[in-house]
CSV table of C-alpha atoms and ligand atoms in Angstrom, one decimal:
chain,number,residue,atom,x,y,z
A,144,MET,CA,156.5,90.0,150.7
A,145,LYS,CA,158.7,92.9,151.4
A,146,GLU,CA,160.5,94.5,148.5
A,147,ALA,CA,163.9,95.9,149.0
A,148,VAL,CA,164.5,99.6,149.7
A,149,TYR,CA,165.5,101.7,146.8
A,150,ILE,CA,169.0,103.4,147.3
A,151,GLY,CA,170.0,106.7,146.0
A,152,GLY,CA,166.7,108.5,145.5
A,153,PRO,CA,163.1,108.8,146.6
A,154,ALA,CA,161.1,105.5,146.7
A,155,PRO,CA,159.3,105.1,143.4
A,156,VAL,CA,155.6,105.2,143.3
A,157,GLY,CA,153.4,103.2,141.1
A,158,PRO,CA,153.3,99.4,140.4
A,159,ASP,CA,155.6,97.2,142.4
A,160,LEU,CA,158.4,95.0,141.0
A,161,PRO,CA,156.6,91.8,140.7
A,162,GLU,CA,153.8,93.6,138.8
A,163,LEU,CA,156.3,95.2,136.5
A,164,LEU,CA,158.1,92.0,136.0
A,165,GLY,CA,154.8,90.4,135.0
A,166,ARG,CA,154.4,93.0,132.3
A,167,VAL,CA,158.1,92.5,131.3
A,168,ALA,CA,157.3,88.8,130.7
A,169,LYS,CA,154.6,89.9,128.2
A,170,GLY,CA,157.2,92.0,126.4
A,171,ASP,CA,156.4,95.4,127.8
A,172,GLN,CA,159.8,97.5,127.2
A,173,ASP,CA,158.4,100.5,129.2
A,174,ALA,CA,157.9,98.2,132.1
A,175,PHE,CA,161.4,96.8,131.7
A,176,ALA,CA,162.8,100.4,131.7
A,177,ARG,CA,161.3,101.0,135.0
A,178,VAL,CA,162.6,97.5,136.5
A,179,TYR,CA,166.1,98.6,135.1
A,180,ASP,CA,165.8,101.9,137.0
A,181,ARG,CA,165.2,100.0,140.3
A,182,VAL,CA,167.7,97.3,140.0
A,183,CYS,CA,170.5,98.6,137.9
A,184,GLY,CA,172.4,100.4,140.6
A,185,PRO,CA,172.6,97.4,143.1
A,186,VAL,CA,173.4,95.2,140.1
A,187,LEU,CA,176.3,97.2,138.8
A,188,GLY,CA,177.7,98.0,142.4
A,189,LEU,CA,177.7,94.4,143.2
A,190,VAL,CA,179.3,93.2,139.9
A,191,ARG,CA,181.9,96.0,140.2
A,192,SER,CA,182.8,94.9,143.9
A,193,VAL,CA,183.5,91.4,142.6
A,194,LEU,CA,185.1,92.3,139.3
A,195,ARG,CA,186.8,95.6,140.0
A,196,ASP,CA,187.3,96.4,136.3
A,197,PRO,CA,184.7,99.0,135.3
A,198,ALA,CA,184.4,98.0,131.6
A,199,GLN,CA,184.2,94.4,132.4
A,200,SER,CA,181.6,95.2,135.1
A,201,GLU,CA,179.3,97.1,132.8
A,202,GLU,CA,179.6,94.2,130.3
A,203,VAL,CA,178.4,91.8,133.0
A,204,ALA,CA,175.7,94.0,134.3
A,205,GLN,CA,174.5,94.4,130.8
A,206,GLU,CA,174.3,90.5,130.5
A,207,VAL,CA,172.4,90.3,133.8
A,208,LEU,CA,169.9,92.9,132.7
A,209,LEU,CA,169.4,91.3,129.4
A,210,GLU,CA,168.8,87.9,131.3
A,211,VAL,CA,166.2,89.6,133.4
A,212,TRP,CA,164.4,90.7,130.2
A,213,ARG,CA,164.6,87.1,128.5
A,214,SER,CA,163.7,85.1,131.6
A,215,ALA,CA,161.2,87.4,133.4
A,216,ALA,CA,158.5,84.8,132.8
A,217,ARG,CA,160.5,82.4,135.0
A,218,TYR,CA,160.4,84.5,138.0
A,219,GLU,CA,158.2,83.0,140.7
A,220,ARG,CA,157.1,85.1,143.6
A,221,ALA,CA,157.1,82.1,146.0
A,222,ARG,CA,160.9,81.7,145.6
A,223,GLY,CA,161.7,85.4,146.9
A,224,SER,CA,161.6,89.1,145.9
A,225,VAL,CA,162.3,90.4,142.4
A,226,MET,CA,165.4,92.3,143.8
A,227,THR,CA,166.6,89.1,145.3
A,228,TRP,CA,166.1,87.2,142.1
A,229,VAL,CA,168.0,89.8,140.1
A,230,LEU,CA,170.9,90.2,142.4
A,231,THR,CA,171.3,86.4,142.7
A,232,LEU,CA,171.6,86.3,139.0
A,233,ALA,CA,174.1,89.2,139.1
A,234,HIS,CA,176.2,87.5,141.8
A,235,ARG,CA,176.2,84.2,140.0
A,236,ARG,CA,177.5,85.8,136.6
A,237,ALA,CA,180.0,88.0,138.3
A,238,VAL,CA,181.3,84.9,140.1
A,239,ASP,CA,181.6,82.9,137.1
A,240,ARG,CA,183.4,85.6,135.4
A,241,VAL,CA,186.0,86.2,138.1
A,242,ARG,CA,186.7,82.4,138.5
A,243,SER,CA,187.3,81.9,134.8
A,244,ALA,CA,189.7,84.9,134.9
A,245,GLN,CA,191.3,83.5,138.0
A,246,ALA,CA,192.0,80.2,136.5
A,247,SER,CA,194.6,81.8,134.1
A,248,SER,CA,196.2,84.1,136.5
A,249,ASP,CA,195.8,82.3,139.8
A,250,ARG,CA,198.8,83.4,141.8
A,251,GLU,CA,198.8,87.1,141.2
A,252,HIS,CA,195.2,87.3,141.7
A,253,ARG,CA,195.3,85.9,145.1
A,254,ALA,CA,198.1,88.0,146.2
A,255,ALA,CA,196.0,91.0,145.0
A,256,LEU,CA,192.9,89.7,147.0
A,257,LEU,CA,194.6,89.6,150.1
A,258,GLU,CA,195.6,93.3,149.7
A,259,ARG,CA,192.0,94.2,149.0
A,260,THR,CA,190.9,92.8,152.3
A,261,PRO,CA,188.5,94.0,153.7
A,262,ALA,CA,186.3,94.9,150.9
A,263,PHE,CA,183.5,96.4,152.4
A,264,ASP,CA,184.7,99.7,153.4
A,265,GLU,CA,186.7,100.3,150.3
A,266,VAL,CA,183.7,99.3,148.1
A,267,THR,CA,181.4,101.6,149.9
A,268,GLU,CA,183.6,104.7,149.3
A,269,GLU,CA,182.3,105.1,145.9
A,270,VAL,CA,178.7,104.6,147.0
A,271,GLU,CA,176.0,107.1,147.4
A,272,ALA,CA,175.0,107.5,151.0
A,273,GLY,CA,171.8,105.6,151.9
A,274,LEU,CA,169.8,104.6,154.7
A,275,GLU,CA,170.3,100.9,153.6
A,276,ARG,CA,174.0,101.1,153.5
A,277,GLU,CA,174.2,102.3,157.0
A,278,GLN,CA,172.1,99.6,158.3
A,279,VAL,CA,173.9,96.9,156.5
A,280,ARG,CA,177.3,98.5,157.9
A,281,ARG,CA,175.8,98.5,161.2
A,282,CYS,CA,174.8,94.9,161.1
A,283,LEU,CA,178.1,93.7,159.5
A,284,ARG,CA,179.7,95.3,162.7
A,285,THR,CA,177.7,92.8,164.9
A,286,LEU,CA,179.5,89.8,163.2
A,287,THR,CA,182.6,88.2,164.6
A,288,GLU,CA,185.9,89.2,162.7
A,289,LEU,CA,185.9,85.7,161.1
A,290,GLN,CA,182.3,85.8,160.2
A,291,HIS,CA,182.7,89.3,158.7
A,292,GLN,CA,185.9,88.4,156.7
A,293,SER,CA,184.3,85.1,155.5
A,294,VAL,CA,181.0,86.7,154.3
A,295,THR,CA,182.6,89.7,152.8
A,296,LEU,CA,185.3,87.8,150.9
A,297,ALA,CA,182.8,85.3,149.5
A,298,TYR,CA,180.2,87.8,148.7
A,299,TYR,CA,181.9,91.1,147.6
A,300,GLN,CA,185.0,89.3,146.1
A,301,GLY,CA,183.4,86.2,144.8
A,302,LEU,CA,185.8,83.9,146.5
A,303,ALA,CA,185.0,80.1,146.8
A,304,TYR,CA,185.0,79.0,150.4
A,305,ARG,CA,188.1,77.0,149.9
A,306,GLU,CA,189.8,80.1,148.7
A,307,VAL,CA,188.5,82.0,151.9
A,308,ALA,CA,189.8,79.1,154.1
A,309,GLU,CA,193.3,79.5,152.4
A,310,LEU,CA,193.4,83.1,152.7
A,311,LEU,CA,192.3,83.3,156.2
A,312,ALA,CA,194.3,80.2,157.1
A,313,VAL,CA,191.3,78.4,158.8
A,314,PRO,CA,189.9,74.9,158.2
A,315,LEU,CA,187.3,74.5,155.6
A,316,GLY,CA,184.6,73.4,158.0
A,317,THR,CA,185.1,76.6,159.9
A,318,VAL,CA,184.5,78.8,157.0
A,319,LYS,CA,181.4,76.8,155.9
A,320,THR,CA,179.8,77.3,159.3
A,321,ARG,CA,181.0,80.9,159.5
A,322,LEU,CA,179.3,81.7,156.2
A,323,ARG,CA,176.1,80.3,157.5
A,324,ASP,CA,176.1,81.6,161.0
A,325,GLY,CA,177.3,85.0,159.7
A,326,LEU,CA,174.5,85.2,157.2
A,327,ILE,CA,172.0,84.2,159.9
A,328,ARG,CA,173.2,86.9,162.3
A,329,LEU,CA,172.8,89.4,159.4
A,330,ARG,CA,169.5,88.1,158.4
A,331,ASP,CA,168.2,88.6,162.0
A,332,CYS,CA,169.8,91.9,162.4
A,333,LEU,CA,168.5,93.3,159.1
A,334,GLY,CA,165.0,91.7,159.7
A,335,VAL,CA,165.0,89.9,156.5
A,336,GLU,CA,162.0,87.7,155.6
A,337,ALA,CA,161.8,85.4,152.6
B,73,MET,CA,179.2,64.2,152.4
B,74,THR,CA,176.6,63.3,155.2
B,75,THR,CA,173.2,64.9,155.4
B,76,ALA,CA,174.3,66.8,158.6
B,77,ASP,CA,177.2,68.3,156.7
B,78,LEU,CA,174.9,69.1,153.9
B,79,HIS,CA,172.6,71.1,156.2
B,80,THR,CA,175.5,73.5,156.9
B,81,LEU,CA,176.1,74.5,153.3
B,82,THR,CA,173.1,76.9,153.1
B,83,GLY,CA,175.4,80.0,153.6
B,84,ALA,CA,178.1,78.9,151.2
B,85,TYR,CA,175.4,78.0,148.5
B,86,ALA,CA,173.6,81.4,148.8
B,87,LEU,CA,177.0,83.2,148.4
B,88,HIS,CA,177.9,81.0,145.3
B,89,ALA,CA,180.9,79.9,147.3
B,90,LEU,CA,180.6,76.2,146.7
B,91,GLU,CA,182.5,74.3,144.0
B,92,PRO,CA,180.6,72.8,141.1
B,93,GLY,CA,180.5,69.3,142.4
B,94,GLU,CA,179.3,70.3,146.0
B,95,ARG,CA,177.0,72.7,144.4
B,96,ALA,CA,175.4,69.9,142.4
B,97,GLU,CA,175.2,67.7,145.5
B,98,PHE,CA,173.7,70.4,147.6
B,99,GLU,CA,171.0,71.2,145.0
B,100,ARG,CA,170.0,67.5,145.1
B,101,HIS,CA,169.6,67.8,148.7
B,102,LEU,CA,167.8,71.2,148.5
B,103,ALA,CA,165.1,69.3,146.4
B,104,VAL,CA,164.4,67.1,149.3
B,105,CYS,CA,165.0,69.4,152.3
B,106,PRO,CA,162.3,72.0,152.9
B,107,ALA,CA,164.4,73.5,155.9
B,108,CYS,CA,167.3,74.1,153.8
B,109,ALA,CA,165.4,75.4,151.0
B,110,GLN,CA,163.6,77.9,153.3
B,111,GLU,CA,167.0,78.9,154.8
B,112,VAL,CA,168.6,79.4,151.4
B,113,ARG,CA,165.7,81.7,150.3
B,114,GLU,CA,166.3,83.8,153.6
B,115,LEU,CA,170.0,84.0,153.2
B,116,ALA,CA,169.9,84.7,149.6
B,117,ALA,CA,167.6,87.7,150.5
B,118,THR,CA,170.2,88.6,153.1
B,119,ALA,CA,172.9,88.6,150.5
B,120,ALA,CA,170.9,90.8,148.2
B,121,ARG,CA,170.7,93.5,150.9
B,122,LEU,CA,174.6,93.3,151.1
B,123,ALA,CA,174.5,94.2,147.3
B,124,GLN,CA,172.1,97.0,147.8
B,125,ALA,CA,174.6,98.6,150.2
B,126,VAL,CA,177.1,98.9,147.6
B,127,ALA,CA,174.7,100.2,144.8
B,128,VAL,CA,176.2,102.8,142.5
B,129,ARG,CA,174.7,105.3,139.9
B,130,PRO,CA,174.9,103.5,136.6
B,131,PRO,CA,176.1,105.4,133.7
B,132,PRO,CA,173.2,106.7,131.3
B,133,ALA,CA,174.8,105.0,128.4
B,134,LEU,CA,174.4,101.6,129.8
B,135,LYS,CA,170.7,102.1,130.0
B,136,GLN,CA,170.6,103.2,126.3
B,137,ARG,CA,172.6,100.2,125.3
B,138,VAL,CA,170.4,97.7,127.4
B,139,LEU,CA,167.1,99.2,126.1
B,140,ARG,CA,168.4,98.9,122.6
B,141,ARG,CA,169.3,95.4,123.0
B,142,ILE,CA,166.0,94.3,124.3
B,143,ALA,CA,164.2,95.6,121.5
B,144,THR,CA,165.5,92.7,119.4
B,145,GLU,CA,166.2,90.1,122.1
B,146,ARG,CA,163.8,87.0,122.2
B,147,GLN,CA,162.2,86.3,125.6
B,148,GLU,CA,161.9,82.7,127.1
B,149,PRO,CA,158.5,81.1,127.9
B,150,PRO,CA,157.9,80.5,131.6
B,151,ARG,CA,159.7,77.6,133.3
B,152,VAL,CA,156.5,75.8,133.8
B,153,ALA,CA,155.5,76.1,130.1
B,154,PRO,CA,157.3,73.2,128.7
B,155,LEU,CA,156.1,73.0,125.4
B,156,PRO,CA,158.3,75.2,123.0
B,157,ARG,CA,156.1,77.2,120.9
B,158,SER,CA,156.3,77.4,116.9
B,159,GLY,CA,156.5,80.8,115.3
B,160,GLY,CA,160.1,81.7,116.2
B,161,GLY,CA,163.1,82.6,114.1
B,162,ALA,CA,166.3,80.5,113.5
B,163,GLY,CA,168.5,79.4,116.3
B,164,ARG,CA,166.2,77.6,118.6
B,165,GLY,CA,165.7,74.3,116.7
B,166,ARG,CA,162.5,73.2,115.2
B,167,ALA,CA,159.7,73.9,117.6
B,168,LEU,CA,157.3,71.2,118.5
B,169,SER,CA,153.9,71.6,116.7
B,170,ARG,CA,151.4,72.1,119.5
B,171,PHE,CA,148.9,70.5,117.2
B,172,SER,CA,150.6,67.2,117.0
B,173,LEU,CA,151.1,67.0,120.7
B,174,ALA,CA,147.8,68.2,121.5
B,175,ALA,CA,146.3,65.5,119.3
B,176,CYS,CA,148.6,63.0,120.9
B,177,LEU,CA,147.6,64.1,124.6
B,178,ALA,CA,143.9,64.0,123.6
B,179,ALA,CA,144.2,60.5,122.3
B,180,ALA,CA,146.1,59.4,125.3
B,181,VAL,CA,143.4,60.7,127.6
B,182,THR,CA,140.7,59.3,125.5
B,183,PHE,CA,142.3,55.8,125.8
B,184,GLY,CA,142.7,56.2,129.5
B,185,GLY,CA,146.3,55.5,129.3
B,186,ILE,CA,149.6,56.6,127.9
B,187,ALA,CA,150.3,53.8,125.4
B,188,VAL,CA,149.3,55.7,122.5
B,189,TRP,CA,152.8,57.6,123.0
B,190,GLN,CA,154.2,54.5,121.3
B,191,HIS,CA,152.7,55.4,118.0
B,192,GLN,CA,155.0,56.8,115.4
B,193,GLU,CA,153.7,60.3,115.5
B,194,ALA,CA,153.9,60.5,119.3
B,195,GLN,CA,157.4,59.3,119.2
B,196,ASP,CA,158.3,61.9,116.6
B,197,ALA,CA,156.7,64.5,118.7
B,198,ARG,CA,158.5,63.3,121.8
B,199,ARG,CA,161.8,63.1,119.9
B,200,ARG,CA,161.3,66.9,118.8
B,201,ALA,CA,160.5,67.9,122.4
B,202,GLN,CA,163.5,66.3,123.7
B,203,GLU,CA,165.7,68.0,121.2
B,204,THR,CA,164.3,71.5,121.6
B,205,HIS,CA,163.6,71.8,125.5
B,206,GLN,CA,164.7,69.9,128.5
B,207,ARG,CA,161.5,70.7,130.1
B,208,ALA,CA,159.5,69.1,127.3
B,209,GLU,CA,161.7,66.1,127.8
B,210,GLU,CA,160.8,65.9,131.6
B,211,LEU,CA,157.1,66.4,130.8
B,212,ALA,CA,157.4,63.6,128.0
B,213,THR,CA,158.9,61.3,130.6
B,214,VAL,CA,156.1,61.9,132.9
B,215,LEU,CA,153.6,61.4,130.2
B,216,ALA,CA,155.3,58.2,129.2
B,217,ALA,CA,156.1,56.8,132.6
B,218,PRO,CA,154.9,53.3,132.8
B,219,ASP,CA,153.2,54.1,136.1
B,220,ALA,CA,151.5,57.3,134.8
B,221,GLU,CA,147.9,57.6,136.0
B,222,VAL,CA,145.4,59.9,134.6
B,223,VAL,CA,142.6,61.8,136.2
B,224,THR,CA,140.2,64.2,134.3
B,225,GLY,CA,138.1,66.7,136.0
B,226,LYS,CA,135.7,69.5,135.3
B,227,LEU,CA,137.0,73.2,136.1
B,228,THR,CA,134.7,76.1,136.9
B,229,GLY,CA,133.6,77.8,133.7
B,230,GLY,CA,133.2,74.7,131.5
B,231,ALA,CA,136.9,74.1,131.1
B,232,SER,CA,138.4,70.6,131.9
B,233,GLY,CA,141.7,69.5,133.3
B,234,THR,CA,143.6,66.4,133.1
B,235,VAL,CA,146.3,65.4,135.6
B,236,VAL,CA,149.0,62.8,134.8
B,237,VAL,CA,150.8,61.5,137.8
B,238,SER,CA,153.9,59.3,137.9
B,239,ARG,CA,154.6,58.2,141.4
B,240,GLY,CA,157.7,56.4,140.1
B,241,ARG,CA,159.1,59.7,138.7
B,242,ASN,CA,157.5,61.6,141.6
B,243,ARG,CA,156.3,64.1,139.1
B,244,ALA,CA,152.9,65.3,137.8
B,245,ALA,CA,151.6,67.1,134.7
B,246,PHE,CA,148.7,69.1,134.1
B,247,ILE,CA,146.8,69.6,130.6
B,248,ALA,CA,144.3,72.2,130.5
B,249,SER,CA,141.4,72.4,127.9
B,250,GLY,CA,139.3,75.4,127.2
B,251,MET,CA,140.7,77.4,130.1
B,252,PRO,CA,140.1,81.0,129.6
B,253,LYS,CA,142.9,83.6,129.8
B,254,PRO,CA,143.4,84.9,133.2
B,255,PRO,CA,142.3,88.5,133.9
B,256,ALA,CA,145.0,91.2,133.2
B,257,GLY,CA,148.0,90.9,135.5
B,258,LYS,CA,147.0,87.7,136.8
B,259,VAL,CA,148.3,84.1,136.2
B,260,TYR,CA,147.0,80.6,137.1
B,261,GLN,CA,149.2,79.1,139.8
B,262,LEU,CA,149.4,75.4,140.5
B,263,TRP,CA,149.5,73.9,143.9
B,264,TYR,CA,150.2,70.5,145.3
B,265,ASP,CA,147.7,69.5,147.9
B,266,ASP,CA,149.6,68.2,151.0
B,267,GLY,CA,146.7,67.1,153.1
B,268,GLY,CA,144.9,70.4,152.9
B,269,THR,CA,148.1,72.5,152.8
B,270,MET,CA,148.9,74.1,149.5
B,271,ARG,CA,152.4,73.9,148.3
B,272,PRO,CA,153.3,76.0,145.2
B,273,ALA,CA,153.9,74.1,142.0
B,274,GLY,CA,154.4,76.6,139.3
B,275,LEU,CA,152.6,79.0,137.1
B,276,MET,CA,150.6,78.5,134.0
B,277,ASP,CA,149.6,81.0,131.3
B,278,PRO,CA,147.2,79.7,128.8
B,279,SER,CA,147.4,82.9,126.8
B,280,ALA,CA,151.1,82.0,126.1
B,281,GLY,CA,150.0,78.5,124.8
B,282,SER,CA,151.2,76.6,127.8
B,283,ASP,CA,148.2,74.4,128.2
B,284,THR,CA,150.3,71.4,129.2
B,285,VAL,CA,152.6,72.1,132.1
B,286,LEU,CA,155.0,70.1,134.3
B,287,LEU,CA,154.2,70.8,137.9
B,288,ALA,CA,157.2,72.2,139.6
B,289,GLY,CA,158.7,70.1,142.4
B,290,ARG,CA,158.1,66.6,143.5
B,291,VAL,CA,154.7,65.0,144.2
B,292,GLY,CA,155.9,63.7,147.4
B,293,SER,CA,153.0,62.8,149.6
B,294,ALA,CA,150.6,65.2,147.8
B,295,SER,CA,147.0,63.8,147.7
B,296,GLY,CA,146.1,66.1,144.8
B,297,MET,CA,146.5,69.5,143.2
B,298,GLY,CA,144.7,72.8,142.9
B,299,ILE,CA,144.7,75.8,140.6
B,300,THR,CA,143.9,79.4,141.8
B,301,VAL,CA,144.2,82.9,139.9
B,302,GLU,CA,147.0,84.8,141.5
B,303,PRO,CA,148.9,88.1,140.8
B,304,SER,CA,151.6,87.9,138.3
B,305,GLY,CA,154.5,86.1,139.6
B,306,GLY,CA,152.4,84.0,141.7
B,307,SER,CA,152.0,83.8,145.5
B,308,PRO,CA,153.6,81.9,148.5
B,309,ARG,CA,150.2,80.8,149.4
B,310,PRO,CA,146.8,80.8,147.7
B,311,THR,CA,145.0,84.2,147.9
B,312,SER,CA,141.8,83.2,146.1
B,313,GLU,CA,139.3,80.4,145.9
B,314,PRO,CA,140.5,77.5,143.7
B,315,VAL,CA,139.2,77.2,140.2
B,316,ALA,CA,139.9,73.5,140.5
B,317,LEU,CA,140.8,70.9,143.0
B,318,MET,CA,141.6,67.4,141.8
B,319,ASN,CA,142.5,64.4,143.8
B,320,PHE,CA,145.4,62.1,142.6
B,321,PRO,CA,144.8,58.5,142.0
B,322,ALA,CA,145.5,56.6,145.4
B,323,ALA,CA,149.2,55.7,145.6
C,643,ZN,ZN1,169.0,70.3,154.7
């Protein structure tokens, strides 16, 4: 299985992520520090794109990394790469946090979201240059406008597909299928295997 | 929602864009639809690439905080190791005594059935298992299922293994006896045998005390199970000769 490319520095040498995570599962704190170095940048970047608030983002990123420590033994290689596993945890937590905040201040939040669109270019302003980022941007440009907006609103801003449909004023079923065919097109463009 | 509709939710699911009710419905569908499960794996990996494109340089203080926290943070056992182990601190409830459960399992196997679970001691053990860990509860229901069937076989190296299969619950459990620790950096991986094709069924780490495990996933049409030694984290397909292959009782 292909491990994800490291962003923002030379590729690390030594044990791969699954091997390190196996050691983490046995309580190896040094191995955890190395896993941290590999995953924390993407985790924090993703959480920040959903939550915006830097302090809250660090708090959620910390929760995610502690969860990696606690549940390392539950990672199963057959279900995907370590990076995917960690980032799935991170996205889930960020989304849970943003939706609970949204419940209280629904209206203002939505208005703000519209102004934040599109998320991707804005988010990447603060990101270090990287081959990966360029490739992702190139592939995002191959999507239709509706696919692009649906995927980025759902992923980078943590919107439920109903909210995406409302914001873009398109039917629910359309958003569902755009999320799927948009991601499939990205998968093929990026050459993702799972 | 129709099944055809459900198949279209892979993208929304991978992006956590479903609402809780739909999410639960789709997860039930995922358990029985290998095509969607595969697509979700691929789309989740694709989403992870989007995250890597917005990576930032984390503040050094965050690392210090996280490393300080893990020094005192308790770790969870593997998902497939359903028996909560004793020897922990407060806050997780009373851990099930491995001795009492092991005794019950040994008795159950000896009697060739599961009726022994009705004994008071076993009931206590089962009650405690249910209180402490949902996985243990699932395991207990497999072991206690009215249609549970038991097969015991020899493993390489003098160990023995017992498989308990409940076709009604569509689940299976494996009980190891005398299995050595796997080599460093390796784990035992369990597989369902779908007519010669091995399907991942979770990991087992005897050194972590998980000598009784609930196999991950449904029995389905599997005709048996196997165990191999794999690198930490397991493998999508077996990469070594099996240390055990056992047939299930005929359905
Ligand atoms: Zn399906």
